[in-house]
Structure formats: C-alpha cells, structure tokens
Coordinates of C-alpha atoms in Angstrom, one line a residue:
X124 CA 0.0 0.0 0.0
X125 CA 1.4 3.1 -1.0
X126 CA 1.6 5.7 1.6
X127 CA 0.4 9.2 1.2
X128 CA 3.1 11.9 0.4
X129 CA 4.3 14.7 2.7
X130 CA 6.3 16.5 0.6
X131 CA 5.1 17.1 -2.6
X132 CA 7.3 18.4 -5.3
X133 CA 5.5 19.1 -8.4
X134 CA 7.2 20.7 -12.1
X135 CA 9.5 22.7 -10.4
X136 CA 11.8 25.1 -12.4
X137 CA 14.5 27.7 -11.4
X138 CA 16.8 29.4 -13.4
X139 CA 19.7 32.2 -13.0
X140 CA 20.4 35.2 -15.1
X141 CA 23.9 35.3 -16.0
X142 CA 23.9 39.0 -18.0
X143 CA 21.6 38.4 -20.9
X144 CA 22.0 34.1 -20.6
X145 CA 19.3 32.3 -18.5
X146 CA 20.5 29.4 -17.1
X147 CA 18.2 26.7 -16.2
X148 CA 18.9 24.8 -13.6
X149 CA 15.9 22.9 -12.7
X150 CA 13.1 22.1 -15.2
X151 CA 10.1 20.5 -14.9
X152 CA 10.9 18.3 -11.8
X153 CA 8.8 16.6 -9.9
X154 CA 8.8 14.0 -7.3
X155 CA 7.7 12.7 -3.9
X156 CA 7.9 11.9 -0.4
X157 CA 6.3 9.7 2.4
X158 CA 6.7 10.5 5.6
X159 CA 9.6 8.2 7.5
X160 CA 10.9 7.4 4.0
X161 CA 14.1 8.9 2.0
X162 CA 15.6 10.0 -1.2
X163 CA 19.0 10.1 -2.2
X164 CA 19.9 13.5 -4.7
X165 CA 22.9 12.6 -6.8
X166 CA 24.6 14.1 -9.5
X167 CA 27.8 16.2 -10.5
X168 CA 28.4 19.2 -9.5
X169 CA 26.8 22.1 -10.9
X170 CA 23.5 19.6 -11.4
X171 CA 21.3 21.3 -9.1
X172 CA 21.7 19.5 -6.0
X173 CA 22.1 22.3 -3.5
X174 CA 19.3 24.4 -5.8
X175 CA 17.1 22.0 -5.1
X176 CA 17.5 21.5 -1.3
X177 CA 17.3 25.4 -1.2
X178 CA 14.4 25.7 -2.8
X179 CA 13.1 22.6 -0.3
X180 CA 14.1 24.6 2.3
X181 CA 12.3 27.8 1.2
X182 CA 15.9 29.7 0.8
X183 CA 15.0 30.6 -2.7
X184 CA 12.0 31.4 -4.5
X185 CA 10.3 29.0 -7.5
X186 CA 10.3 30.2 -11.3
X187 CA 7.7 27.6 -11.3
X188 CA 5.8 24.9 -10.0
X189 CA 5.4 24.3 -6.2
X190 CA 6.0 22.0 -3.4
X191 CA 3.9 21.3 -0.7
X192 CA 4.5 20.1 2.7
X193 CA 2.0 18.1 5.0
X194 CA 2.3 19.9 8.6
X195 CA 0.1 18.6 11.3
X196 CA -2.9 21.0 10.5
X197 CA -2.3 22.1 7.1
X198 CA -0.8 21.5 3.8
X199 CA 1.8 24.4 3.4
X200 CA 2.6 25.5 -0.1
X201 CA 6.2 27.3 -1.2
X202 CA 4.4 28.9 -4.3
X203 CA 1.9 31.5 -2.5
X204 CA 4.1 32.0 0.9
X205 CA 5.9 34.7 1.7
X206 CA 9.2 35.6 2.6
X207 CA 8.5 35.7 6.3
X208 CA 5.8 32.4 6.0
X209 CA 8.7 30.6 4.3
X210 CA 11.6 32.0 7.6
X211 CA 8.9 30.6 9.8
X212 CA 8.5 26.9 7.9
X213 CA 11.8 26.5 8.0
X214 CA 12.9 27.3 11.5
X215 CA 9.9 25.0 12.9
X216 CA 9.6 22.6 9.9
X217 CA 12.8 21.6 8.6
X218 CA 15.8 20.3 10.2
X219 CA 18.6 21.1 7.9
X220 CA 22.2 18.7 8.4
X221 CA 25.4 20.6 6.3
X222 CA 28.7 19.0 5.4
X223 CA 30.4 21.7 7.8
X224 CA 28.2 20.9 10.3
X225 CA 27.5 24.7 11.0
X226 CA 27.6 24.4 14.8
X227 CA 27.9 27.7 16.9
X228 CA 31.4 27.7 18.3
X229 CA 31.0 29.5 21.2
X230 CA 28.0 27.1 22.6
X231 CA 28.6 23.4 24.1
X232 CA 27.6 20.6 22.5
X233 CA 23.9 20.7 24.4
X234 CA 23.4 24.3 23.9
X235 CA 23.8 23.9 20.4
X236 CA 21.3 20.8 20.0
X237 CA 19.2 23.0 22.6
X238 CA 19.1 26.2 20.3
X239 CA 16.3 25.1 18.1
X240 CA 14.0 24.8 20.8
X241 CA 15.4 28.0 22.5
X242 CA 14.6 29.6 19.1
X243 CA 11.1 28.3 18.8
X244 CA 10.4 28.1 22.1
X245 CA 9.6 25.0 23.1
X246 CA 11.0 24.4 26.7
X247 CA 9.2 22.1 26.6
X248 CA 11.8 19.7 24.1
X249 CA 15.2 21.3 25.7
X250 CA 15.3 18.1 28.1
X251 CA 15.0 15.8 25.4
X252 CA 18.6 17.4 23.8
X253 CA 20.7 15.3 26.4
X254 CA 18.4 12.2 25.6
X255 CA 18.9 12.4 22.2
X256 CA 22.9 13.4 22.2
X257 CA 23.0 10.4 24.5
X258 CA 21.2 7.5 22.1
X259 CA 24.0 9.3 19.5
X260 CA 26.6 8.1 21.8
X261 CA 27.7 11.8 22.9
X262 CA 26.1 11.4 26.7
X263 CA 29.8 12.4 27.7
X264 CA 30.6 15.1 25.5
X265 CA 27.6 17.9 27.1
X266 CA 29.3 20.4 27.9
X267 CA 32.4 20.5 26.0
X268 CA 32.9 23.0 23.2
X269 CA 32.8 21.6 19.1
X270 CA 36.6 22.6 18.6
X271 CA 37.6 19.5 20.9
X272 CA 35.0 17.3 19.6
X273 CA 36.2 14.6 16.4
X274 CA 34.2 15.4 12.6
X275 CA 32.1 12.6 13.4
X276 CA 31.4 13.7 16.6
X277 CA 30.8 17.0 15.2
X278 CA 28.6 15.6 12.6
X279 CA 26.4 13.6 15.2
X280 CA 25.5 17.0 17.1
X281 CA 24.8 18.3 13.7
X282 CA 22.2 15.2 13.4
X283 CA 20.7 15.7 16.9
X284 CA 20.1 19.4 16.7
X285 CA 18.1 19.0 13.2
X286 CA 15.9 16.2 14.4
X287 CA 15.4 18.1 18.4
X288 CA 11.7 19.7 17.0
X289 CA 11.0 16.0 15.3
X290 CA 10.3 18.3 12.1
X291 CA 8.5 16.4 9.1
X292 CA 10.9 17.2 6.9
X293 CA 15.0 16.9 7.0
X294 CA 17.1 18.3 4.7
X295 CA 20.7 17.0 4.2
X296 CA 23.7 18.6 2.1
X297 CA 26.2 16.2 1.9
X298 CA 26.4 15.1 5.4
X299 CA 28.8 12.3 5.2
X300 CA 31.3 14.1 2.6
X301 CA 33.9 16.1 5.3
X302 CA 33.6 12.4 7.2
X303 CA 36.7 9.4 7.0
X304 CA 34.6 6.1 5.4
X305 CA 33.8 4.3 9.3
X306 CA 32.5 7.8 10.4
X307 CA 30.0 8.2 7.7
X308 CA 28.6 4.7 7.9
X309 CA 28.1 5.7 11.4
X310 CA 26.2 9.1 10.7
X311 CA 24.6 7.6 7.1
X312 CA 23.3 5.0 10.1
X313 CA 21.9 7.4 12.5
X314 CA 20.7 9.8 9.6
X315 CA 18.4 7.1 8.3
X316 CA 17.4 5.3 11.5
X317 CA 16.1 8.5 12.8
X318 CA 13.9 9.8 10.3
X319 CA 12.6 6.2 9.4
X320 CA 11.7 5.9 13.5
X321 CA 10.3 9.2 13.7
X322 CA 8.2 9.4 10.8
X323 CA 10.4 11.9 9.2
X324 CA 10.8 13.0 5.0
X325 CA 14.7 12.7 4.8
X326 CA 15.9 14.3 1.2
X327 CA 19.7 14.5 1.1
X328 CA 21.9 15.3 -1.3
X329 CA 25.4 13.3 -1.4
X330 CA 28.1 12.0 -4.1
X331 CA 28.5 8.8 -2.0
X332 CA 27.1 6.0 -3.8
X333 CA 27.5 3.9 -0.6
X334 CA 25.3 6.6 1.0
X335 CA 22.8 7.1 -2.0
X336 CA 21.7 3.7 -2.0
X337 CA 20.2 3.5 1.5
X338 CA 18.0 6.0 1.0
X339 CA 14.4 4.4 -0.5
X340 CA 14.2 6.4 -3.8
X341 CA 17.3 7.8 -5.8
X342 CA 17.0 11.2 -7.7
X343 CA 20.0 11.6 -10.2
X344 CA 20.6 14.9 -11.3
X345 CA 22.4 15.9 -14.5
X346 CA 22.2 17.8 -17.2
X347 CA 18.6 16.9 -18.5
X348 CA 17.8 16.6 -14.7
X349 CA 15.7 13.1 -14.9
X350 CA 15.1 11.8 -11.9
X351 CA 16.1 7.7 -11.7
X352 CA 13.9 5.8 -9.1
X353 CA 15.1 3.1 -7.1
X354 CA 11.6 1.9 -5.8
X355 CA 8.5 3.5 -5.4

C-alpha cells in the first residue's frame, strides 16, 4: 500500500540570469515523499543538487511549479508563501544537516542541539537534547565545546540538533562528505534510522554512492535533470 506523500514536489523550475543568458537549472521536476521514508539526490556538480535543497528549504523562490508540505494542520505551499511564511516553515519545519556541520562555536555541544527549541520556544523539548545526544553516543561530550569534539562527533550533534523539533521534513547537504569512510557509515546510520523511526521525510543530497543507495528512492541529477527511481 502506498503511503500518502508529505512532501510534494510538483514541475518545479529555477533558473539564473547570467547578464543576458538564462541558465536553467531545474526544469520541470517533480517527485515525492512519504513521511519516515528517504531519497537520495545525486549528481555532479553544478547539477542542481544544493538548488534543489534550497528551494526545499524555502531559501529561494520558484520560477515555477510548487512544493507542498503536509504539517500537522495544514498543507503548506512554497508557491503562495511569503518571505516571512517561508523563515517561519523552516525554523519549525525543517531540520537542515550541512557537510560543515555549522555548529555555533562559542556554545557546548547541548546548547547547540538546545538552540532550536530556544529559538522556537519550546522548553518544553530542551530536556530531550541530552536524551537524544545520549542515544548518539555523545552522553559524555555535554558540555564540552565543538573545537575539541572529532568530525564525526561533530557531525552527530549536527544530526541531533536537526531532528530536536521532530520536524516532518529533514534536509541533508552532503552530510557524510567532510567524514573518513567508518565515520559516515556511522552518521549515514543514524541519519536514516532516525527519520525512518520518527516518521520523518529525509531528502539528502550526497556524491556517496554507498550513502545514495540507502535511502528508499534515488534522484539523479544531470544535465537533463531526470530523476532515476530506485523503488516507489
């Protein structure tokens, strides 16, 4: 039985003026997403990969087409948001993982999985941070500072600070690609785990082919930007 999608990504197109040259970077793509299942974006670079998870992430703006996003009480669509509308899906709806793992420097290792919840709000999730950081193996590493911590360690905080709001949908940019090959196994591991468990839409864009195929659908990216499906 096929489950119903969460994120729904339908004809998309974005482009870039370079002078008097459009470039098209997207066109015409479409796909979906059921919530607590995955796809993998591959592709070179300069495919579109990181376009696309911006324009998931409301960061940019769509030439055309729309996605859509199931939230508990409403189906939220990019196309007729606003700026502001789009600022507030993303800090409440989307956890986003980067390959630098963009943790704030001066905050420990729990502040910085706390923040999201400090951000929104939510006192009511900053206990579950040390829960979580401890199931990631890090139940020792609180209140020490990311300049002492390993990449992979790093990387796990990164993982545990996008999932803290359990947000329906997580956004990836190569999260495995700063990481030696046991080290992303480990975080590929966690990254999947997690969203599967917790019923999240995991899209995450990686040139790991080890990494693309555990994901349940794989989107290749090139130059006519067709997408390749693994399974439905």
């Amino acid at each position: 039985m096929t489950k119903p999608a969460a994120l729904s990504v339908k004809k998309i197109s974005k482009h870039y003026q370079d002078g008097s040259r459009q470039i098209d970077v997207i066109t015409d793509l479409s796909f979906s997403v059921a919530a607590g299942e995955s796809v993998s974006v591959t592709g070179p670079s300069g495919s579109g990969k990181s376009t696309l998870l911006n324009l998931l992430a409301g960061l940019l703006e769509l030439d055309n087409g729309d996605i859509t996003l199931q939230l508990k009480d409403k189906t939220f669509s990019y196309r007729t948001a606003n700026e502001r509308s789009r600022t507030a899906l993303r800090r409440q709806h989307i956890g986003y993982v980067y390959q630098f793992f963009n943790l704030v420097p001066t905050l420990t290792v729990l502040e910085n999985v706390r923040l999201p919840a400090r951000l929104n709000r939510r006192r009511d999730l900053e206990s579950h941070a040390s829960t979580l950081l401890a199931e990631f193996g890090l139940g020792d590493r609180l209140h020490d500072f990311p300049d002492v911590l390993s990449g992979g360690e790093q990387q796990r905080v990164a993982v545990a600070r996008a999932l803290l709001l359990k947000p329906p949908l997580l956004l990836a940019d190569e999260p495995t690609g700063n990481l030696d090959a046991e080290n992303s196994k480990h975080v590929a591991d966690l990254l999947f785990s997690s969203c599967r468990e917790q019923n999240i839409s995991l899209v995450l864009a990686t040139h790991s082919t080890d990494v693309a195929a555990m994901a349940d659908t794989r989107l290749h990216l090139d130059s006519r930007l067709t997408p390749d499906k693994k399974s439905l």
